[in-house]
mmCIF file of C-alpha atoms in Angstrom:
data_model
loop_
_atom_site.group_PDB
_atom_site.id
_atom_site.type_symbol
_atom_site.label_atom_id
_atom_site.label_comp_id
_atom_site.label_asym_id
_atom_site.label_seq_id
_atom_site.Cartn_x
_atom_site.Cartn_y
_atom_site.Cartn_z
ATOM 1 C CA UNK A 1 -6.946 -21.990 7.676
ATOM 2 C CA UNK A 2 -6.787 -19.699 10.653
ATOM 3 C CA UNK A 3 -7.844 -16.093 10.245
ATOM 4 C CA UNK A 4 -4.522 -14.211 9.958
ATOM 5 C CA UNK A 5 -5.392 -11.642 12.608
ATOM 6 C CA UNK A 6 -7.504 -12.397 15.633
ATOM 7 C CA UNK A 7 -6.069 -9.814 18.049
ATOM 8 C CA UNK A 8 -4.903 -6.207 17.806
ATOM 9 C CA UNK A 9 -1.323 -5.781 16.629
ATOM 10 C CA UNK A 10 1.186 -3.002 17.171
ATOM 11 C CA UNK A 11 1.651 -0.603 14.286
ATOM 12 C CA UNK A 12 5.004 -2.211 13.535
ATOM 13 C CA UNK A 13 7.168 -4.911 15.004
ATOM 14 C CA UNK A 14 9.869 -3.830 17.448
ATOM 15 C CA UNK A 15 13.149 -2.739 15.925
ATOM 16 C CA UNK A 16 11.694 -0.378 13.365
ATOM 17 C CA UNK A 17 14.590 2.093 13.542
ATOM 18 C CA UNK A 18 16.145 2.973 10.219
ATOM 19 C CA UNK A 19 19.603 2.821 8.658
ATOM 20 C CA UNK A 20 20.959 6.356 9.159
ATOM 21 C CA UNK A 21 23.271 5.965 6.171
ATOM 22 C CA UNK A 22 20.292 5.848 3.814
ATOM 23 C CA UNK A 23 17.457 8.266 3.046
ATOM 24 C CA UNK A 24 14.623 7.851 5.513
ATOM 25 C CA UNK A 25 11.505 8.208 3.332
ATOM 26 C CA UNK A 26 12.212 5.222 1.023
ATOM 27 C CA UNK A 27 12.950 3.040 4.043
ATOM 28 C CA UNK A 28 9.721 4.060 5.781
ATOM 29 C CA UNK A 29 7.821 3.383 2.566
ATOM 30 C CA UNK A 30 9.328 -0.108 2.143
ATOM 31 C CA UNK A 31 8.785 -1.044 5.792
ATOM 32 C CA UNK A 32 5.165 0.067 5.730
ATOM 33 C CA UNK A 33 4.490 -1.462 2.320
ATOM 34 C CA UNK A 34 5.945 -4.804 3.414
ATOM 35 C CA UNK A 35 3.858 -4.736 6.597
ATOM 36 C CA UNK A 36 0.702 -4.009 4.588
ATOM 37 C CA UNK A 37 1.410 -6.763 2.033
ATOM 38 C CA UNK A 38 2.172 -9.245 4.829
ATOM 39 C CA UNK A 39 -1.078 -8.233 6.580
ATOM 40 C CA UNK A 40 0.821 -7.200 9.684
ATOM 41 C CA UNK A 41 -1.131 -4.024 8.993
ATOM 42 C CA UNK A 42 -4.468 -5.420 7.775
ATOM 43 C CA UNK A 43 -7.124 -3.397 5.943
ATOM 44 C CA UNK A 44 -8.638 -0.772 8.205
ATOM 45 C CA UNK A 45 -5.544 -0.323 10.373
ATOM 46 C CA UNK A 46 -5.127 3.342 11.388
ATOM 47 C CA UNK A 47 -1.745 4.911 10.653
ATOM 48 C CA UNK A 48 -0.745 7.808 12.885
ATOM 49 C CA UNK A 49 2.049 9.988 11.535
ATOM 50 C CA UNK A 50 3.166 10.866 15.043
ATOM 51 C CA UNK A 51 3.279 7.234 16.175
ATOM 52 C CA UNK A 52 5.115 6.130 13.040
ATOM 53 C CA UNK A 53 7.632 8.949 13.341
ATOM 54 C CA UNK A 54 8.287 7.879 16.926
ATOM 55 C CA UNK A 55 8.708 4.221 16.041
ATOM 56 C CA UNK A 56 11.066 4.950 13.157
ATOM 57 C CA UNK A 57 12.914 7.679 15.023
ATOM 58 C CA UNK A 58 12.383 10.288 12.285
ATOM 59 C CA UNK A 59 10.560 13.564 11.766
ATOM 60 C CA UNK A 60 7.078 13.626 10.321
ATOM 61 C CA UNK A 61 8.309 14.551 6.819
ATOM 62 C CA UNK A 62 9.635 11.109 5.745
ATOM 63 C CA UNK A 63 6.474 9.512 7.138
ATOM 64 C CA UNK A 64 4.301 11.945 5.177
ATOM 65 C CA UNK A 65 6.250 11.246 1.975
ATOM 66 C CA UNK A 66 5.991 7.480 2.495
ATOM 67 C CA UNK A 67 2.249 7.669 3.089
ATOM 68 C CA UNK A 68 1.841 9.722 -0.087
ATOM 69 C CA UNK A 69 3.571 6.976 -2.098
ATOM 70 C CA UNK A 70 1.415 4.333 -0.449
ATOM 71 C CA UNK A 71 -1.664 6.357 -1.339
ATOM 72 C CA UNK A 72 -0.496 6.482 -4.968
ATOM 73 C CA UNK A 73 -0.321 2.664 -4.957
ATOM 74 C CA UNK A 74 -3.787 2.508 -3.419
ATOM 75 C CA UNK A 75 -2.535 0.833 -0.247
ATOM 76 C CA UNK A 76 -3.727 3.538 2.140
ATOM 77 C CA UNK A 77 -6.724 5.846 2.211
ATOM 78 C CA UNK A 78 -6.043 9.377 3.396
ATOM 79 C CA UNK A 79 -8.892 11.384 4.870
ATOM 80 C CA UNK A 80 -7.593 14.976 5.227
ATOM 81 C CA UNK A 81 -7.741 16.372 8.742
ATOM 82 C CA UNK A 82 -9.134 13.060 9.948
ATOM 83 C CA UNK A 83 -7.178 9.830 9.524
ATOM 84 C CA UNK A 84 -5.017 7.616 7.333
ATOM 85 C CA UNK A 85 -5.945 3.922 7.210
ATOM 86 C CA UNK A 86 -4.763 0.866 5.328
ATOM 87 C CA UNK A 87 -7.081 0.401 2.360
ATOM 88 C CA UNK A 88 -9.227 -2.630 1.691
ATOM 89 C CA UNK A 89 -8.091 -4.948 -1.092
ATOM 90 C CA UNK A 90 -9.505 -3.542 -4.331
ATOM 91 C CA UNK A 91 -10.456 -6.528 -6.495
ATOM 92 C CA UNK A 92 -10.621 -4.430 -9.659
ATOM 93 C CA UNK A 93 -7.080 -3.150 -9.168
ATOM 94 C CA UNK A 94 -5.916 -6.671 -8.389
ATOM 95 C CA UNK A 95 -7.384 -7.922 -11.665
ATOM 96 C CA UNK A 96 -5.730 -5.119 -13.628
ATOM 97 C CA UNK A 97 -2.369 -5.859 -12.014
ATOM 98 C CA UNK A 98 -2.776 -9.518 -12.940
ATOM 99 C CA UNK A 99 -3.543 -8.563 -16.551
ATOM 100 C CA UNK A 100 -0.428 -6.375 -16.749
ATOM 101 C CA UNK A 101 1.846 -8.939 -15.154
ATOM 102 C CA UNK A 102 0.594 -11.816 -17.261
ATOM 103 C CA UNK A 103 1.010 -9.854 -20.499
ATOM 104 C CA UNK A 104 4.616 -8.998 -19.655
ATOM 105 C CA UNK A 105 5.700 -12.326 -18.217
ATOM 106 C CA UNK A 106 4.282 -14.390 -21.055
ATOM 107 C CA UNK A 107 6.644 -12.559 -23.388
ATOM 108 C CA UNK A 108 9.520 -12.753 -20.905
ATOM 109 C CA UNK A 109 9.375 -16.539 -20.506
ATOM 110 C CA UNK A 110 9.076 -16.925 -24.285
ATOM 111 C CA UNK A 111 12.206 -14.824 -24.709
ATOM 112 C CA UNK A 112 14.092 -16.767 -22.043
ATOM 113 C CA UNK A 113 13.114 -20.123 -23.548
ATOM 114 C CA UNK A 114 14.399 -18.994 -26.928
ATOM 115 C CA UNK A 115 17.737 -17.869 -25.467
ATOM 116 C CA UNK A 116 18.752 -20.683 -23.135
ATOM 117 C CA UNK A 117 20.999 -19.700 -20.207
ATOM 118 C CA UNK A 118 22.329 -22.476 -17.967
ATOM 119 C CA UNK A 119 23.298 -19.994 -15.253
ATOM 120 C CA UNK A 120 19.690 -18.739 -15.097
ATOM 121 C CA UNK A 121 18.377 -22.290 -14.672
ATOM 122 C CA UNK A 122 20.797 -22.825 -11.799
ATOM 123 C CA UNK A 123 19.665 -19.606 -10.090
ATOM 124 C CA UNK A 124 15.985 -20.472 -10.504
ATOM 125 C CA UNK A 125 16.504 -23.966 -9.100
ATOM 126 C CA UNK A 126 18.311 -22.479 -6.102
ATOM 127 C CA UNK A 127 15.436 -20.081 -5.467
ATOM 128 C CA UNK A 128 12.909 -22.898 -5.661
ATOM 129 C CA UNK A 129 14.926 -24.866 -3.095
ATOM 130 C CA UNK A 130 14.951 -21.865 -0.752
ATOM 131 C CA UNK A 131 11.198 -21.431 -1.172
ATOM 132 C CA UNK A 132 10.725 -25.099 -0.335
ATOM 133 C CA UNK A 133 12.526 -24.530 2.963
ATOM 134 C CA UNK A 134 10.280 -21.562 3.748
ATOM 135 C CA UNK A 135 7.204 -23.657 2.972
ATOM 136 C CA UNK A 136 8.361 -26.452 5.273
ATOM 137 C CA UNK A 137 8.946 -23.942 8.068
ATOM 138 C CA UNK A 138 5.539 -22.321 7.584
ATOM 139 C CA UNK A 139 7.336 -19.028 6.897
ATOM 140 C CA UNK A 140 4.742 -17.328 4.689
ATOM 141 C CA UNK A 141 6.518 -13.984 4.560
ATOM 142 C CA UNK A 142 9.789 -15.651 3.568
ATOM 143 C CA UNK A 143 7.915 -17.713 1.009
ATOM 144 C CA UNK A 144 6.383 -14.599 -0.561
ATOM 145 C CA UNK A 145 9.781 -12.898 -0.690
ATOM 146 C CA UNK A 146 11.127 -15.960 -2.485
ATOM 147 C CA UNK A 147 8.194 -15.940 -4.877
ATOM 148 C CA UNK A 148 8.881 -12.331 -5.829
ATOM 149 C CA UNK A 149 12.603 -13.017 -6.171
ATOM 150 C CA UNK A 150 11.888 -15.879 -8.575
ATOM 151 C CA UNK A 151 9.854 -13.626 -10.854
ATOM 152 C CA UNK A 152 12.245 -10.675 -10.484
ATOM 153 C CA UNK A 153 15.004 -12.976 -11.704
ATOM 154 C CA UNK A 154 13.017 -13.673 -14.872
ATOM 155 C CA UNK A 155 12.757 -9.943 -15.600
ATOM 156 C CA UNK A 156 16.454 -9.420 -14.837
ATOM 157 C CA UNK A 157 17.498 -12.291 -17.094
ATOM 158 C CA UNK A 158 15.457 -10.758 -19.922
ATOM 159 C CA UNK A 159 17.000 -7.322 -19.204
ATOM 160 C CA UNK A 160 13.576 -5.938 -18.249
ATOM 161 C CA UNK A 161 14.280 -4.849 -14.668
ATOM 162 C CA UNK A 162 12.450 -1.537 -15.051
ATOM 163 C CA UNK A 163 9.286 -3.398 -15.983
ATOM 164 C CA UNK A 164 9.536 -5.407 -12.765
ATOM 165 C CA UNK A 165 9.535 -2.101 -10.899
ATOM 166 C CA UNK A 166 6.396 -1.089 -12.776
ATOM 167 C CA UNK A 167 4.671 -4.399 -12.040
ATOM 168 C CA UNK A 168 5.590 -4.234 -8.376
ATOM 169 C CA UNK A 169 4.206 -0.703 -8.014
ATOM 170 C CA UNK A 170 0.844 -1.926 -9.354
ATOM 171 C CA UNK A 171 0.721 -5.220 -7.459
ATOM 172 C CA UNK A 172 -0.098 -4.279 -3.870
ATOM 173 C CA UNK A 173 -3.700 -5.463 -4.060
ATOM 174 C CA UNK A 174 -3.021 -8.755 -5.855
ATOM 175 C CA UNK A 175 -0.129 -9.448 -3.473
ATOM 176 C CA UNK A 176 -2.445 -9.068 -0.485
ATOM 177 C CA UNK A 177 -4.921 -11.463 -2.107
ATOM 178 C CA UNK A 178 -2.086 -13.954 -2.544
ATOM 179 C CA UNK A 179 -1.095 -13.543 1.098
ATOM 180 C CA UNK A 180 -4.671 -14.278 2.178
ATOM 181 C CA UNK A 181 -4.737 -17.336 -0.096
ATOM 182 C CA UNK A 182 -1.251 -18.683 0.667
ATOM 183 C CA UNK A 183 -2.076 -20.594 3.891
ATOM 184 C CA UNK A 184 -4.757 -22.622 2.050
ATOM 185 C CA UNK A 185 -3.907 -26.344 1.948
ATOM 186 C CA UNK A 186 -1.667 -27.170 -1.007
ATOM 187 C CA UNK A 187 -1.286 -23.563 -2.210
ATOM 188 C CA UNK A 188 2.436 -23.231 -1.449
ATOM 189 C CA UNK A 189 3.215 -26.590 -3.037
ATOM 190 C CA UNK A 190 1.267 -25.621 -6.147
ATOM 191 C CA UNK A 191 3.358 -22.466 -6.458
ATOM 192 C CA UNK A 192 6.550 -24.473 -6.103
ATOM 193 C CA UNK A 193 5.361 -27.004 -8.669
ATOM 194 C CA UNK A 194 4.549 -24.263 -11.169
ATOM 195 C CA UNK A 195 7.917 -22.606 -10.618
ATOM 196 C CA UNK A 196 9.561 -25.918 -11.333
ATOM 197 C CA UNK A 197 7.508 -26.491 -14.491
ATOM 198 C CA UNK A 198 8.299 -22.988 -15.782
ATOM 199 C CA UNK A 199 12.002 -23.534 -15.111
ATOM 200 C CA UNK A 200 12.060 -26.923 -16.829
ATOM 201 C CA UNK A 201 10.216 -25.529 -19.864
ATOM 202 C CA UNK A 202 12.739 -22.684 -20.182
ATOM 203 C CA UNK A 203 15.551 -25.205 -19.810
ATOM 204 C CA UNK A 204 14.028 -27.328 -22.582
ATOM 205 C CA UNK A 205 13.624 -24.267 -24.841
ATOM 206 C CA UNK A 206 9.889 -24.961 -24.955
ATOM 207 C CA UNK A 207 8.373 -21.488 -25.125
ATOM 208 C CA UNK A 208 4.790 -22.724 -25.497
ATOM 209 C CA UNK A 209 5.010 -24.887 -22.378
ATOM 210 C CA UNK A 210 6.686 -22.083 -20.410
ATOM 211 C CA UNK A 211 3.834 -19.736 -21.301
ATOM 212 C CA UNK A 212 1.178 -22.343 -20.496
ATOM 213 C CA UNK A 213 2.646 -23.060 -17.057
ATOM 214 C CA UNK A 214 3.078 -19.355 -16.329
ATOM 215 C CA UNK A 215 -0.530 -18.589 -17.260
ATOM 216 C CA UNK A 216 -1.779 -21.332 -14.937
ATOM 217 C CA UNK A 217 0.561 -20.162 -12.191
ATOM 218 C CA UNK A 218 -0.469 -16.503 -12.260
ATOM 219 C CA UNK A 219 -4.203 -17.254 -12.403
ATOM 220 C CA UNK A 220 -4.235 -19.398 -9.262
ATOM 221 C CA UNK A 221 -5.305 -16.779 -6.719
ATOM 222 C CA UNK A 222 -7.941 -15.006 -8.830
ATOM 223 C CA UNK A 223 -9.510 -18.365 -9.696
ATOM 224 C CA UNK A 224 -10.212 -18.751 -5.956
ATOM 225 C CA UNK A 225 -11.511 -15.214 -5.494
ATOM 226 C CA UNK A 226 -15.006 -16.243 -4.386
ATOM 227 C CA UNK A 227 -13.571 -18.411 -1.594
ATOM 228 C CA UNK A 228 -11.231 -15.645 -0.441
ATOM 229 C CA UNK A 229 -14.081 -13.123 -0.500
ATOM 230 C CA UNK A 230 -16.325 -15.429 1.518
ATOM 231 C CA UNK A 231 -13.647 -15.928 4.166
ATOM 232 C CA UNK A 232 -12.482 -12.316 4.436
ATOM 233 C CA UNK A 233 -15.427 -10.129 3.366
ATOM 234 C CA UNK A 234 -14.241 -7.269 5.582
ATOM 235 C CA UNK A 235 -10.902 -7.106 3.737
ATOM 236 C CA UNK A 236 -12.134 -6.890 0.123
ATOM 237 C CA UNK A 237 -13.969 -4.333 -1.964
ATOM 238 C CA UNK A 238 -15.049 -4.290 -5.605
#
């Protein structure tokens, strides 16, 4: 696997201007968060309020508010009167996020298996097919979006959308670990296989199998933590 970043990158891709019909701060937050998760802004990247305001075409206030939210999620480190930089991946926070997500999703897939919904199965199969296309194209960012959409659909089907918001707000570090791990040979296909097994278990109303496949699925990245740490020591911290 190639190192994801071998040359300096711009702060953001071109075309960062915002939708003027929507509030600026949430858009800045989402754009920056997505760039951090995708490693377009890798750990250690400096974030200048003035530069970001210029790229987004906004005042410094929405940028400040977005950076404060990112700091709350542990995705940036703010050094007052000095600098703001993208944080290193905190392994401890990643492990806690995994614990939270696994606890919630084990109960969610059990609930879904006990209350079979043909429309849900159809939606999940469609998402898996879209992820397969992203995998074939080598579109890692698209693949990760599809992965999150698959799991968000589980929460929505169980009427637990607010919990998905909670999980997402705690998942920045584990998501970056997954992004580092995703290009590894066979990783994307393993994710797709697990999604398929979870879907088939829900379809068969087999709650035990759905939970077993989910547990295996969610533990994949952390089980390879030593390999990820050895390859990207400058990105991780305990």
